[in-house]
Coordinates of C-alpha atoms in Angstrom, one line a residue:
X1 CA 171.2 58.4 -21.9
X2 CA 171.4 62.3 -20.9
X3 CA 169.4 65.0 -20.4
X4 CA 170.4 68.8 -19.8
X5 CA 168.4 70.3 -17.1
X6 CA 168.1 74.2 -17.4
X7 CA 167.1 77.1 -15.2
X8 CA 166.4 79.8 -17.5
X9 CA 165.6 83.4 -17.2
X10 CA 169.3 84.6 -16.8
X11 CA 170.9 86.8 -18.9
X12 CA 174.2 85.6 -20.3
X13 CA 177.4 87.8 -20.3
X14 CA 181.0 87.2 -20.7
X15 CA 183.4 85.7 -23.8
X16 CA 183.1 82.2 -25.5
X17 CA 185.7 80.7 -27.4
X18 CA 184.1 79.2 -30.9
X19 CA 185.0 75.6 -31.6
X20 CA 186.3 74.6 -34.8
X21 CA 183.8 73.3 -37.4
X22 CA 182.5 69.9 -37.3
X23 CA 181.3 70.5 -41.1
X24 CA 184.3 71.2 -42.1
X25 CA 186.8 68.9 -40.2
X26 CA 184.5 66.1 -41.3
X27 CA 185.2 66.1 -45.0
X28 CA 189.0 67.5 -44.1
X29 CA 189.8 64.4 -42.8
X30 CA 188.0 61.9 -45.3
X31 CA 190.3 63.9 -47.5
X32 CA 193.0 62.3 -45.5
X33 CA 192.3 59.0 -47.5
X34 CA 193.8 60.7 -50.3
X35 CA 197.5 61.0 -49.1
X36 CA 200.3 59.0 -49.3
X37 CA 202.2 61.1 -46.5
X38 CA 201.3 61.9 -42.7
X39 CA 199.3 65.0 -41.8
X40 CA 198.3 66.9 -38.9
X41 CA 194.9 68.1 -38.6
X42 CA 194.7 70.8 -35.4
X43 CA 191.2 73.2 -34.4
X44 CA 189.7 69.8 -34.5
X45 CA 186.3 69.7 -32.2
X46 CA 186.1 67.1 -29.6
X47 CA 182.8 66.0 -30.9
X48 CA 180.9 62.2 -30.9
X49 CA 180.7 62.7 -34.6
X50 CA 184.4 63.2 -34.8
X51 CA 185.5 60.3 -33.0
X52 CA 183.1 58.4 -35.7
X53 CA 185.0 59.7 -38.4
X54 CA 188.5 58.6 -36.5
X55 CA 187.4 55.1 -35.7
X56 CA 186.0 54.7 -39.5
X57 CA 189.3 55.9 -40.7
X58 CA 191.1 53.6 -38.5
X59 CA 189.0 50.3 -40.2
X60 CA 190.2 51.9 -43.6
X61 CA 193.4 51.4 -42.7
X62 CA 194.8 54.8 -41.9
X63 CA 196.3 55.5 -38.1
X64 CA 194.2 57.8 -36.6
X65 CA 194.6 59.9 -33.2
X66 CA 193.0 62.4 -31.2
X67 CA 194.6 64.9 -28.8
X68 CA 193.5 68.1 -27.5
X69 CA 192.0 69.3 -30.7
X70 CA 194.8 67.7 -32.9
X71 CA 194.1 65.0 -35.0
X72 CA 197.4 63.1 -36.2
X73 CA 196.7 60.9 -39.5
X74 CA 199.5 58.1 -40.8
X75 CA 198.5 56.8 -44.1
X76 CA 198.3 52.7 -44.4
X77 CA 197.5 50.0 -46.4
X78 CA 193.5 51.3 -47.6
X79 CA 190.7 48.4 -47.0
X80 CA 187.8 50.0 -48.8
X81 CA 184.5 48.3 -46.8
X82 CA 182.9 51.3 -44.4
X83 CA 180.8 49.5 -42.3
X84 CA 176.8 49.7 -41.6
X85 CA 177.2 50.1 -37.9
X86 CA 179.3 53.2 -38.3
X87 CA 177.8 54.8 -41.1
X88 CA 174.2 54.2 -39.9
X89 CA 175.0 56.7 -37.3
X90 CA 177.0 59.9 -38.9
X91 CA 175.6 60.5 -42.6
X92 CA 179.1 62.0 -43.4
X93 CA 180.2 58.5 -43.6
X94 CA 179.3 58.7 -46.9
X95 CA 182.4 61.0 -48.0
X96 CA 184.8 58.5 -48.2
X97 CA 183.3 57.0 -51.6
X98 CA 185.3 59.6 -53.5
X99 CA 188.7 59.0 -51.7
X100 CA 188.8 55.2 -51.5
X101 CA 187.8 55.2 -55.7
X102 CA 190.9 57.6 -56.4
X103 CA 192.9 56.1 -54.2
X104 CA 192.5 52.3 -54.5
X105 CA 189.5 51.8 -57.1
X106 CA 187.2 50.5 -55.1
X107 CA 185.1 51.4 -52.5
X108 CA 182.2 49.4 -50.4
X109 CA 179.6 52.0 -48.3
X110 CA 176.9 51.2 -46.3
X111 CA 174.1 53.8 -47.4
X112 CA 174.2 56.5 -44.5
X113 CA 171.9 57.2 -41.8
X114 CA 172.0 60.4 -39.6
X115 CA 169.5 63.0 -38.7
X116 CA 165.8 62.4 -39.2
X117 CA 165.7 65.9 -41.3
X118 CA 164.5 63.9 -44.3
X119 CA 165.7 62.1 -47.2
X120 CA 169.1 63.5 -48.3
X121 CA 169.9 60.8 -51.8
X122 CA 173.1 60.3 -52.6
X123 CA 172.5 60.2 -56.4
X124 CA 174.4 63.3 -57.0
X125 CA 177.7 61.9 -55.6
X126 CA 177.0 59.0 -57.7
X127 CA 175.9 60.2 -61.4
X128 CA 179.5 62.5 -60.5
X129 CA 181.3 59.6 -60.1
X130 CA 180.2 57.5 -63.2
X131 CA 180.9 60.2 -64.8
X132 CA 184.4 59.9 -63.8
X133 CA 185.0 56.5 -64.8
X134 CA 183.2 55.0 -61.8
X135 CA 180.4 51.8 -62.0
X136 CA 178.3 51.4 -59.1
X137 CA 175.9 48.3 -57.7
X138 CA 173.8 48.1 -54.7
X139 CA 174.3 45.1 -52.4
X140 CA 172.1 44.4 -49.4
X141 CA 172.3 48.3 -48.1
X142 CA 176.2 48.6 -49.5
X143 CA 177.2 50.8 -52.3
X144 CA 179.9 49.2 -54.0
X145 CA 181.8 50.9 -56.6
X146 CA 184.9 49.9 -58.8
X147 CA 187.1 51.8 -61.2
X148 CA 190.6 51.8 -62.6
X149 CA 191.4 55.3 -62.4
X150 CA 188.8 58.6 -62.5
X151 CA 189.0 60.4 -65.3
X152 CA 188.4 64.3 -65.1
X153 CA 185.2 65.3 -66.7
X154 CA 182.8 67.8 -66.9
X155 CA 180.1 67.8 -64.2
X156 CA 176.7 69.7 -63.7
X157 CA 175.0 69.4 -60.7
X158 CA 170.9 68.9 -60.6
X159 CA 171.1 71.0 -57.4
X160 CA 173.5 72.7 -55.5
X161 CA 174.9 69.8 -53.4
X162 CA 177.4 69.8 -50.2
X163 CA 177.9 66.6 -49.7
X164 CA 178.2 66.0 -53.2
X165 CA 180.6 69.1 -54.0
X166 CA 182.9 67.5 -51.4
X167 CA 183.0 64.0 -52.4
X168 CA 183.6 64.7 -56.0
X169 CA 186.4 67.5 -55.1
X170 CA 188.1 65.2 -53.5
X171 CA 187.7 62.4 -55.7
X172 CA 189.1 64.9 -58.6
X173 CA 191.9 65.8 -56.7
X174 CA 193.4 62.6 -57.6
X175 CA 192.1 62.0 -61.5
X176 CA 192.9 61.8 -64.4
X177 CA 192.8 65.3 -66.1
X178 CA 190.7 68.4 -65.2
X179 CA 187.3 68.1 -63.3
X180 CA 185.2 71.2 -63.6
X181 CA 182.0 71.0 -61.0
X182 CA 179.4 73.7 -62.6
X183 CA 176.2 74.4 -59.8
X184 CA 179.0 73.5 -57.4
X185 CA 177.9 74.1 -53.6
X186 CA 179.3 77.3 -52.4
X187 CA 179.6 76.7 -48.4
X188 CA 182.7 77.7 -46.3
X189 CA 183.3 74.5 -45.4
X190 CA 184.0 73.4 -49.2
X191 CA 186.7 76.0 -49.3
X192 CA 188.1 74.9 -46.1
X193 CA 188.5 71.1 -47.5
X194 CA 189.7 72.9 -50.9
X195 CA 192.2 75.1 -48.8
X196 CA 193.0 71.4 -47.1
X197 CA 193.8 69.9 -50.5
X198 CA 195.9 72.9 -51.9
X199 CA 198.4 73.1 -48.5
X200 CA 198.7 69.4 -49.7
X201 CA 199.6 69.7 -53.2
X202 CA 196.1 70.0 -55.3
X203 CA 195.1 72.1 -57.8
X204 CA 192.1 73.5 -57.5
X205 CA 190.6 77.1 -58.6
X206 CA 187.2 78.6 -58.0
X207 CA 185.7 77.1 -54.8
X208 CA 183.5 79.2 -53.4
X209 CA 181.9 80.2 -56.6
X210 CA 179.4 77.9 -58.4
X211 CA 182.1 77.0 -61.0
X212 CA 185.5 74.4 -59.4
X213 CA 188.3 73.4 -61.3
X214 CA 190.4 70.6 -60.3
X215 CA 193.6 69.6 -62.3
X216 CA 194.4 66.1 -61.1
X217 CA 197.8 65.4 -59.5
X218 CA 199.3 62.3 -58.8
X219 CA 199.9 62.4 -54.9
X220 CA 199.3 64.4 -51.9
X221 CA 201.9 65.2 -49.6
X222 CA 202.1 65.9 -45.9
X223 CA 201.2 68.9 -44.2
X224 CA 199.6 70.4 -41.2
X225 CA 195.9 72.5 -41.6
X226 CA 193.9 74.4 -38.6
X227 CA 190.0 73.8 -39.3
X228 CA 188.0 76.9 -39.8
X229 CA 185.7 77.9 -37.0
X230 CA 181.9 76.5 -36.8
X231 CA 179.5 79.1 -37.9
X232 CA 176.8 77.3 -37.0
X233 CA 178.0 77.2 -33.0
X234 CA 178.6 80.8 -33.4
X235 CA 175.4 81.5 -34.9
X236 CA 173.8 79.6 -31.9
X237 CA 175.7 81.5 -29.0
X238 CA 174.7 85.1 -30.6
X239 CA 171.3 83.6 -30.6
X240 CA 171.9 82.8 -26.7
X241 CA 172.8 86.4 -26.4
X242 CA 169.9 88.2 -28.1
X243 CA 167.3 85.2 -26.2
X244 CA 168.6 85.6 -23.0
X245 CA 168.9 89.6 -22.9
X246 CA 172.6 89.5 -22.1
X247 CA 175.5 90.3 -24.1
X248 CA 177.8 87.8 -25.1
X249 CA 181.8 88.2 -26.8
X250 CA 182.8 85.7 -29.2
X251 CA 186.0 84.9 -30.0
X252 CA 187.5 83.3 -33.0
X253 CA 184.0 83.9 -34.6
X254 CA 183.9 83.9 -38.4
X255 CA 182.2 87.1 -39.0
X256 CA 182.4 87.3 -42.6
X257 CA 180.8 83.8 -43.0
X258 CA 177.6 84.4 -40.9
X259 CA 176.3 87.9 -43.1
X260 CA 172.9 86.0 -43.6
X261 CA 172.7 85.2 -40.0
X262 CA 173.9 89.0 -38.7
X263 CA 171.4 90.3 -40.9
X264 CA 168.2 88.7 -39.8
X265 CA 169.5 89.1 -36.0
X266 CA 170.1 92.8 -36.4
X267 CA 166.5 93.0 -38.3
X268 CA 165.0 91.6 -35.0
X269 CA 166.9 94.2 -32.7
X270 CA 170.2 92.8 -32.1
X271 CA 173.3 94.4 -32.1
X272 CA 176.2 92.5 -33.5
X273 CA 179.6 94.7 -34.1
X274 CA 182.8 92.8 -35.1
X275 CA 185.8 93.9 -33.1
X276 CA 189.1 93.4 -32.5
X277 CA 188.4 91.2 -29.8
X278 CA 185.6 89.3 -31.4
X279 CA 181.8 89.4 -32.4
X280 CA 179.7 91.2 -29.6
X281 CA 176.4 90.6 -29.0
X282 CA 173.7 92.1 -27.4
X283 CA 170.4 92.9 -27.3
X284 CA 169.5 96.2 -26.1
X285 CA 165.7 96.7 -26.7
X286 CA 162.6 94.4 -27.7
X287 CA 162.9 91.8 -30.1
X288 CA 161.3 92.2 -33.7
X289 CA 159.4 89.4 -35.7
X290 CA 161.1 89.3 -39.4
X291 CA 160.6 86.5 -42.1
X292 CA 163.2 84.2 -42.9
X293 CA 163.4 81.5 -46.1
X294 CA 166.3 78.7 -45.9
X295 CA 168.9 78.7 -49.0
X296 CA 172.4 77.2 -50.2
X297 CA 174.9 79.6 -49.0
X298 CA 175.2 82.5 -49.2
X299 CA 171.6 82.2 -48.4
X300 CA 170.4 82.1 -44.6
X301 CA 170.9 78.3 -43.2
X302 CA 168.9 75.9 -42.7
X303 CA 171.2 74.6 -39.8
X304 CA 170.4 77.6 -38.2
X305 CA 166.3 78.2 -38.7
X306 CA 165.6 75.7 -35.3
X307 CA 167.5 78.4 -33.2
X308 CA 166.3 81.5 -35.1
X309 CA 162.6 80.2 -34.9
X310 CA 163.6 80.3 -31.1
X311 CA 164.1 83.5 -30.7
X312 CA 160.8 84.4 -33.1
X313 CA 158.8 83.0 -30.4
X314 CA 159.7 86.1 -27.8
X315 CA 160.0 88.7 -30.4
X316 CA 157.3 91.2 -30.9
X317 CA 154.4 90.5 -33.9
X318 CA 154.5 87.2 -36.2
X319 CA 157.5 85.9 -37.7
X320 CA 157.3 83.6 -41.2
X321 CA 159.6 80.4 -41.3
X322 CA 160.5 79.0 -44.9
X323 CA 162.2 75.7 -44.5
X324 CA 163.6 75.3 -48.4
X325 CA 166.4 72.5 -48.1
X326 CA 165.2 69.9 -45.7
X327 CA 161.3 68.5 -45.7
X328 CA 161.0 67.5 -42.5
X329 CA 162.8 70.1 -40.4
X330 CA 160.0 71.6 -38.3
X331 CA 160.2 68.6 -35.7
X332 CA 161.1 71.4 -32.8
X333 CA 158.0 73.3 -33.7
X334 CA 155.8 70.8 -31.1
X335 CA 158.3 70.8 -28.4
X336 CA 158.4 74.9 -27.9
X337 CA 155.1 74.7 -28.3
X338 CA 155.1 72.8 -25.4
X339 CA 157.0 75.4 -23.5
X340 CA 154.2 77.8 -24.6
X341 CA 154.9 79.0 -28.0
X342 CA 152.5 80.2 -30.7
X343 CA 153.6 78.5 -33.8
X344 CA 151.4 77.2 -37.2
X345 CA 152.9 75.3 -39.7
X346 CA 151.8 74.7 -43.2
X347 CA 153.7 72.4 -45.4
X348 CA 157.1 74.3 -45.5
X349 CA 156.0 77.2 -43.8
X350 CA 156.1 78.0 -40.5
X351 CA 154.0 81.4 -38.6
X352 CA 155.5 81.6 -35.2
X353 CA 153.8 84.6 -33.2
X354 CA 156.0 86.1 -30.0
X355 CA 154.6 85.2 -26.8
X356 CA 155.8 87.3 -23.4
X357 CA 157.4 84.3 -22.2
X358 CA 158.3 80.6 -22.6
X359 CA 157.8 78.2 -19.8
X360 CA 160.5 75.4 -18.6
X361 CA 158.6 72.2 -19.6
X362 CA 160.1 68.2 -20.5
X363 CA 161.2 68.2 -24.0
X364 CA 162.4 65.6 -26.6
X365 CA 165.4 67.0 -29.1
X366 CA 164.7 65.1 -32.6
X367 CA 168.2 66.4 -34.2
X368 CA 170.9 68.2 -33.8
X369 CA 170.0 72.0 -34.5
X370 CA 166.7 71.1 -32.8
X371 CA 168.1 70.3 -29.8
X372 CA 170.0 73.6 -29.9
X373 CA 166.7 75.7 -29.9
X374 CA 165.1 74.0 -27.3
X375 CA 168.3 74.8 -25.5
X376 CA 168.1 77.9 -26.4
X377 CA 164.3 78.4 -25.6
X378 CA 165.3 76.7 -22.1
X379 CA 167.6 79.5 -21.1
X380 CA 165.2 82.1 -21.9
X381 CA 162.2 80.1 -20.1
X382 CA 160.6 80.7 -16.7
X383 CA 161.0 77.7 -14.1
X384 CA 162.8 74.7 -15.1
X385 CA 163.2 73.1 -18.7
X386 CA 164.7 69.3 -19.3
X387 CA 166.1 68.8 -22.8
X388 CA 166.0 64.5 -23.6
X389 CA 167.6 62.8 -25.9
X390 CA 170.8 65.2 -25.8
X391 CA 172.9 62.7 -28.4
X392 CA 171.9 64.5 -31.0
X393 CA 173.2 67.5 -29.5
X394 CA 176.6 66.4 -28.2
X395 CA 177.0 65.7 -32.2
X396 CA 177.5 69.0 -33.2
X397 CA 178.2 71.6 -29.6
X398 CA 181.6 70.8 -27.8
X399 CA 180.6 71.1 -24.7
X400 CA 177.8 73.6 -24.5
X401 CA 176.9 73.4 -21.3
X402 CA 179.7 74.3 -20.1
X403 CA 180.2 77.2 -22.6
X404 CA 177.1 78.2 -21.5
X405 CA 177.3 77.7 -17.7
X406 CA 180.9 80.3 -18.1
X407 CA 179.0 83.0 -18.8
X408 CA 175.6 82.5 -16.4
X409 CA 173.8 79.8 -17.8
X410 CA 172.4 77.0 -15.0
X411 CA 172.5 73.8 -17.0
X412 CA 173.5 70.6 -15.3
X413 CA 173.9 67.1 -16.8
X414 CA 172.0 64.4 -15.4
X415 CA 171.8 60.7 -16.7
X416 CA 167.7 60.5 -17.7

């Protein structure tokens, strides 16, 4: 197992490419189920999570490979069992229920595992799917589902749902008729996969509002998509910037899709400008504390609180943390406060009051965006911080220490 071992207190400066999205090539090539024609899939991040996806793909019957950020997909003959010892470890797994059921009718899931963040039911994804046509049964930890052919219908979600959006967009894309998905998750990622669809031959209208409409087609043909880039790894590196003191140029950073981010950055002291070279960065006086509550997009995201909580812990006066999505996403809060920050949490609430410094200590990341911040709170910290438990990190950052490293970080690699 790794660790990252960091030497903080340097400022970062220079340009970082952004990767493309792992939230959004994830469901983009579960979609890939859905085709009866070859397809290339390029911006692809070369990310353990990734390879997952491949592999399962591969067991499904569809030819699978990766090369330097291309992913080419041949459609086969569809077996419809995804396995326990895949799924238990990526909780995207999950989002080939909707494909395998329009495409072959059946479908047999191991319930999914993934981050510790909390419980994350898949009952939405079901009730959507029995609603088109769909009966499911539980079987020793397998979801097993059977139809003839989805039918469009009219579905209301509880609860704006990602996961759920996705599955059921994709499912529609094949059915029967119109599907209209009303409380429909709004994220970019759902009109990247929609965007996917469409280049392939589906017809869909309205994602990114609250209201889809999908008017089923009988195939999906061939084509060749670039994945959007990951918001969440940019959100993370103009975090780096503003913790670190130093002034950082993105490239190929999605502006318009981190507003909620930008906003709460510039309220701390930040400045972000968008330019024709990409996003810069900086921070050019003392950091502010501001008050931040997680919501469905266009909201501020809970994939990005660990990291902004980060950088509350140097700013200046008492921050307020409001974790609405996930109940058990404060896991980081004991592990900076190891490195010396001031931080109270409350049932979903979190006061973090800024310290003058952080100090480098052992730490233990407990998921993905938490092992960001305490990266994060590592390059800012005096002396020497060791980050454990990295897997959780090489999930979701294509190769951050080395990102990092390009532009002054000192982060090294070492087996634990």
């Amino acid at each position: 197992m790794d660790k990252l071992v960091i030497e903080g207190g340097v400022p970062l400066t220079g340009g970082i490419e952004v990767s493309g999205s792992k939230n959004a090539a994830l469901p983009i090539l579960f979609a890939c189920i859905l085709l009866s024609e070859p397809v290339t899939i390029t911006n692809v991040p070369n990310l353990r999570d990734i390879h997952t996806t491949i592999k399962l793909l591969n067991m499904l019957g569809c030819t699978c490979e990766y090369n330097d950020h291309r992913v080419q997909v041949q459609p086969g003959n569809l077996l419809p069992e995804a396995p326990y010892d895949l799924v238990r470890t990526m909780r995207a797994s999950v989002l080939c229920l909707g494909p395998l059921l329009a495409r072959i009718g059946q479908a047999r899931v191991a319930l999914p595992g993934g981050c510790a963040i909390g419980a994350r039911p898949v009952d939405q994804h079901l009730k959507g799917l029995e609603q088109m046509g769909a009966s499911f049964q539980l079987e020793e930890g397998y979801i097993i589902g059977r139809c003839r052919q989805l039918k469009g219908a009219h579905i209301s979600f509880d609860m704006p749902t990602v996961g759920g959006t996705e599955n059921l967009l994709m499912a529609a894309a094949l059915a029967d008729g119109e599907t209209v998905l009303e409380n429909a998750a709004r994220e970019p990622e759902i009109v990247d996969l929609a965007n996917f669809l469409r280049a392939c031959g589906a017809k869909i209208e309205g994602h990114g509002t609250s209201v889809i409409r999908i008017q089923g087609v009988t195939s999906l043909h061939d084509g060749e998509y670039p994945v959007m880039p990951d918001r969440i790894e940019a959100g993370t590196f103009l975090v780096a910037a503003g913790i670190t003191g130093g002034e950082l140029m993105l490239r190929n950073c999605p502006f318009k899709d981190l507003e909620a981010v930008i906003l709460k950055l510039r309220s701390m002291g930040m400045e972000i400008t968008n330019t024709p070279e990409g996003v810069l960065a900086r921070c050019a006086g003392p950091l502010r504390g501001t008050d931040v509550k997680t919501q469905p997009y266009p909201g501020f995201p809970t994939d990005m609180q660990a990291q902004l909580m980060a950088l509350m812990c140097l700013a200046e006066g008492a921050s307020v943390v409001e974790e609405s999505i996930f109940e058990n996403r404060f896991m980081h809060v004991l592990e900076l406060m190891r490195m010396g920050a001031q931080i109270k949490v409350s049932g979903h609430t979190a006061m973090v009051r800024g310290v003058q410094k952080l100090t480098g200590a052992p730490v233990m990341a407990s998921d993905l965006r938490a092992s960001a911040s305490l990266v994060l709170a590592g390059l800012a910290a005096k002396g020497v911080t060791e980050v454990r438990r990295i897997y959780h990190l090489d999930r979701g950052y294509e190769s951050i220490e080395h990102k990092l490293n390009a532009v002054g970080a000192r982060i090294r690699r070492e087996k634990e």
